[in-house]
Coordinates of C-alpha atoms in Angstrom, one line a residue:
M1007 CA -11.4 12.4 19.5
F1008 CA -10.7 14.4 16.5
C1009 CA -7.1 15.0 17.8
I1010 CA -6.6 11.2 18.3
M1011 CA -7.7 10.6 14.6
W1012 CA -5.2 13.3 13.5
L1013 CA -2.4 11.5 15.4
F1014 CA -3.6 8.2 14.0
S1015 CA -3.4 9.5 10.3
F1016 CA 0.2 10.5 10.9
F1017 CA 1.5 7.6 12.9
F1018 CA -0.6 4.5 11.8
L1019 CA 1.8 3.3 9.1
P1020 CA 5.1 4.4 10.9
S1021 CA 3.8 2.4 14.0
I1022 CA 3.4 -0.7 11.9
L1023 CA 7.0 -0.3 10.6
V1024 CA 8.3 0.3 14.2
L1025 CA 6.4 -2.8 15.4
F1026 CA 8.0 -4.9 12.7
F1027 CA 11.5 -3.8 13.4
L1028 CA 10.9 -4.4 17.2
T1029 CA 9.8 -8.0 16.6
H1030 CA 12.1 -8.7 13.5
V1031 CA 15.7 -7.3 13.8
E1032 CA 16.7 -7.3 10.1
K1033 CA 19.0 -4.4 9.4
N1034 CA 18.7 -5.1 5.6
K1035 CA 15.1 -3.8 5.8
V1036 CA 16.3 -0.3 7.0
F1037 CA 17.6 1.0 3.7
P1038 CA 14.4 0.2 1.7
V1039 CA 12.4 2.3 4.2
L1040 CA 14.8 5.1 4.0
L1041 CA 14.7 4.9 0.2
G1042 CA 10.9 5.1 0.3
L1043 CA 11.0 8.0 2.7
G1044 CA 13.4 9.8 0.3
C1045 CA 11.1 9.2 -2.7
G1046 CA 8.2 10.5 -0.5
A1047 CA 10.0 13.6 0.5
I1048 CA 11.0 14.3 -3.2
Y1049 CA 7.4 13.8 -4.2
V1050 CA 5.9 16.0 -1.6
F1051 CA 8.4 18.7 -2.2
F1052 CA 7.6 19.0 -5.8
A1053 CA 3.9 18.5 -5.4
I1054 CA 3.7 21.4 -2.8
L1055 CA 5.7 23.7 -5.1
F1056 CA 4.3 22.9 -8.5
G1057 CA 1.3 20.6 -8.1
S1058 CA -2.3 21.6 -8.3
E1059 CA -5.3 19.2 -8.2
Y1060 CA -8.2 21.6 -8.5
R1061 CA -10.9 19.5 -10.0
I1062 CA -14.7 19.5 -10.4
F1063 CA -15.9 16.0 -9.7
P1064 CA -18.3 14.9 -12.1
A1065 CA -21.4 12.7 -11.2
D1066 CA -19.7 9.7 -12.7
F1067 CA -18.6 6.8 -10.5
L1068 CA -16.2 5.4 -13.0
K1069 CA -14.4 8.7 -13.7
N1070 CA -14.1 9.5 -10.1
F1071 CA -12.9 6.0 -9.3
S1072 CA -10.3 6.2 -12.1
W1073 CA -9.0 9.5 -10.9
Y1074 CA -8.6 8.4 -7.2
F1075 CA -7.2 4.9 -8.1
L1076 CA -4.5 6.3 -10.6
Q1077 CA -3.6 9.3 -8.3
E1078 CA -3.3 7.6 -4.9
V1079 CA -2.7 3.9 -5.6
C1080 CA -1.7 2.9 -9.1
L1081 CA 0.7 5.5 -10.3
P1082 CA 2.7 6.0 -7.0
T1083 CA 2.9 2.2 -6.4
V1084 CA 3.9 1.3 -10.0
L1085 CA 6.4 4.2 -10.3
I1086 CA 8.1 3.5 -7.0
T1087 CA 8.2 -0.2 -7.8
F1088 CA 9.5 0.4 -11.3
L1089 CA 12.3 2.8 -10.2
F1090 CA 13.3 0.5 -7.3
F1091 CA 13.6 -2.5 -9.6
L1092 CA 15.3 -0.6 -12.4
F1093 CA 18.1 1.3 -10.5
F1094 CA 19.2 -1.1 -7.8
K1095 CA 21.4 -4.0 -8.4
D1096 CA 20.2 -6.3 -5.6
S1097 CA 18.8 -9.7 -6.5
F1098 CA 15.2 -9.9 -7.7
A1099 CA 14.2 -12.1 -4.8
F1100 CA 15.6 -9.5 -2.3
K1101 CA 13.7 -6.7 -4.1
I1102 CA 10.4 -8.7 -3.9
D1103 CA 11.1 -9.4 -0.2
V1104 CA 11.6 -5.7 0.7
L1105 CA 9.2 -4.0 -1.7
F1106 CA 6.7 -3.4 1.1
F1107 CA 9.2 -1.4 3.1
V1108 CA 10.0 0.8 0.2
L1109 CA 6.3 1.5 -0.4
A1110 CA 5.7 1.9 3.4
G1111 CA 8.4 4.6 3.5
F1112 CA 6.8 6.4 0.7
Y1113 CA 3.3 6.3 1.9
T1114 CA 4.4 7.4 5.5
L1115 CA 4.9 10.9 3.9
Y1116 CA 2.4 10.5 1.1
I1117 CA -0.6 9.8 3.4
P1118 CA -0.2 12.9 5.6
F1119 CA 0.4 15.0 2.5
R1120 CA -2.8 13.8 0.7
I1121 CA -4.8 14.5 3.8
L1122 CA -3.3 17.9 4.7
F1123 CA -2.8 19.5 1.3
R1124 CA -5.2 17.6 -1.0
S1125 CA -8.3 17.4 1.1
G1126 CA -10.9 20.2 1.3
A1127 CA -12.3 19.1 4.7
F1128 CA -11.4 16.6 7.5
S1129 CA -13.5 13.8 8.5
A1130 CA -13.3 10.4 10.2
F1131 CA -12.9 8.7 6.7
L1132 CA -9.9 10.9 5.8
L1133 CA -8.1 10.8 9.2
F1134 CA -8.9 7.2 10.2
F1135 CA -10.0 5.0 7.3
K1136 CA -7.9 6.5 4.5
P1137 CA -4.5 5.7 6.3
I1138 CA -5.8 2.1 6.8
F1139 CA -6.9 1.8 3.1
L1140 CA -3.7 3.0 1.7
T1141 CA -1.6 1.0 4.1
C1142 CA -3.5 -2.1 3.1
S1143 CA -3.2 -1.4 -0.6
S1144 CA 0.6 -1.2 -0.3
V1145 CA 0.7 -4.4 1.8
G1146 CA -1.7 -6.1 -0.7
F1147 CA 0.3 -5.2 -3.8
S1148 CA 3.8 -6.1 -2.4
Y1149 CA 2.6 -9.3 -0.7
S1150 CA 0.7 -10.5 -3.8
L1151 CA 3.9 -10.0 -5.9
R1152 CA 5.9 -11.8 -3.2
L1153 CA 3.5 -14.7 -3.2
I1154 CA 3.4 -14.9 -6.9
Y1155 CA 7.2 -15.1 -7.0
K1156 CA 7.4 -17.8 -4.4
N1157 CA 4.9 -19.9 -6.1
I1158 CA 6.8 -19.6 -9.4
K1159 CA 9.9 -20.7 -7.5
G1160 CA 8.0 -23.3 -5.4
D1161 CA 5.1 -25.7 -5.7
K1162 CA 3.4 -23.8 -8.5
L1163 CA -0.1 -24.6 -7.4
P1164 CA -2.6 -22.9 -9.7
L1165 CA -4.8 -21.8 -6.7
F1166 CA -1.9 -20.1 -5.0
F1167 CA -0.9 -18.3 -8.3
I1168 CA -4.4 -16.9 -9.2
L1169 CA -5.6 -16.2 -5.6
P1170 CA -2.9 -13.7 -4.7
I1171 CA -3.6 -11.8 -8.0
L1172 CA -7.2 -11.5 -7.1
L1173 CA -6.6 -10.5 -3.6
G1174 CA -3.9 -8.1 -4.6
V1175 CA -6.1 -6.3 -7.2
G1176 CA -9.0 -6.2 -4.7
A1177 CA -6.8 -4.6 -2.0
C1178 CA -5.6 -2.0 -4.5
V1179 CA -9.0 -0.9 -5.8
C1180 CA -10.8 -0.9 -2.4
P1181 CA -9.4 2.6 -1.5
A1182 CA -10.6 4.3 -4.6
I1183 CA -14.0 2.6 -4.4
A1184 CA -14.4 3.5 -0.8
E1185 CA -13.4 7.2 -1.3
V1186 CA -15.8 7.7 -4.2
I1187 CA -18.6 6.2 -2.2
W1188 CA -17.7 8.4 0.9
F1189 CA -17.5 11.5 -1.4
S1190 CA -20.9 10.8 -2.8
G1191 CA -22.4 11.0 0.7
A1192 CA -23.3 7.3 1.1
S1193 CA -23.7 5.7 4.5
K1194 CA -20.8 4.9 6.7
G1195 CA -21.8 1.3 6.7
L1196 CA -21.2 1.0 3.0
W1197 CA -17.7 2.3 2.8
G1198 CA -17.0 0.8 6.2
S1199 CA -17.9 -2.7 4.8
I1200 CA -15.4 -2.0 2.1
A1201 CA -12.7 -1.3 4.7
V1202 CA -13.5 -4.6 6.3
I1203 CA -13.2 -6.5 2.9
E1204 CA -9.8 -4.9 2.2
I1205 CA -8.5 -5.8 5.7
I1206 CA -9.7 -9.4 5.0
F1207 CA -7.9 -9.5 1.7
T1208 CA -4.7 -8.1 3.2
C1209 CA -4.7 -10.5 6.1
A1210 CA -5.4 -13.4 3.7
L1211 CA -2.3 -12.4 1.6
I1212 CA -0.2 -12.3 4.8
V1213 CA -1.4 -15.7 5.9
L1214 CA -0.9 -17.2 2.4
N1215 CA 2.7 -15.8 2.4
H1216 CA 3.5 -17.5 5.8
R1217 CA 1.8 -20.8 4.4
N1218 CA 3.9 -20.6 1.3
M1219 CA 7.1 -20.0 3.3
F1220 CA 6.4 -23.0 5.4
V1221 CA 5.8 -25.2 2.3
L1222 CA 9.0 -24.0 0.6
G1223 CA 11.0 -24.5 3.8
K1224 CA 9.6 -28.1 4.2
N1225 CA 10.3 -28.8 0.5
N1226 CA 13.9 -27.6 0.9
Q1227 CA 14.4 -29.7 4.0
M1228 CA 13.2 -32.8 2.2
A1229 CA 15.4 -32.0 -0.7
V1230 CA 18.5 -31.9 1.6

């Protein structure tokens, strides 16, 4: 069972990408994945050589949450997104559309690195739940931006502008909340329920994106 969880931690996110490319043959999505992999490889290389994260964790939820959130979700996501939007000359719409693939490529290497080199011990949370949490956060962030952009360009309904922000923020903060709760020794049911909440948030963003695409397509057809 432990061996299966090890394999899961390494191949969960890559399996999602492979599944996508098997069902949606879109070659323009390959380069963003390779770009993300390149960023992940550079990060891992320098982090192994020069990085050190020795830290005494205080008995303070907010401080521990801030550390995990900035270290594993906020800073990597914001930095990769900023560099991608800054240095590549593709259209803004294309960048929004493929942002998930850039982040997925990065986290494909980042997740195993965090588990192998930045974890003092291995458990079901680290090997099974943490890959799910970080995958959902990257989906939540990129899909919320995608939905906000589509609504700005489309029907501009207030609900479908505010809702993706709330869902995206929720998906991004859930990993840090769950890890602090797990680290504190709380029951599995507590951080397991947070995993369920994040999955619901992520699925809701995916569904809203498909709903929004349908509305935009219908509006375009009516305009023609």
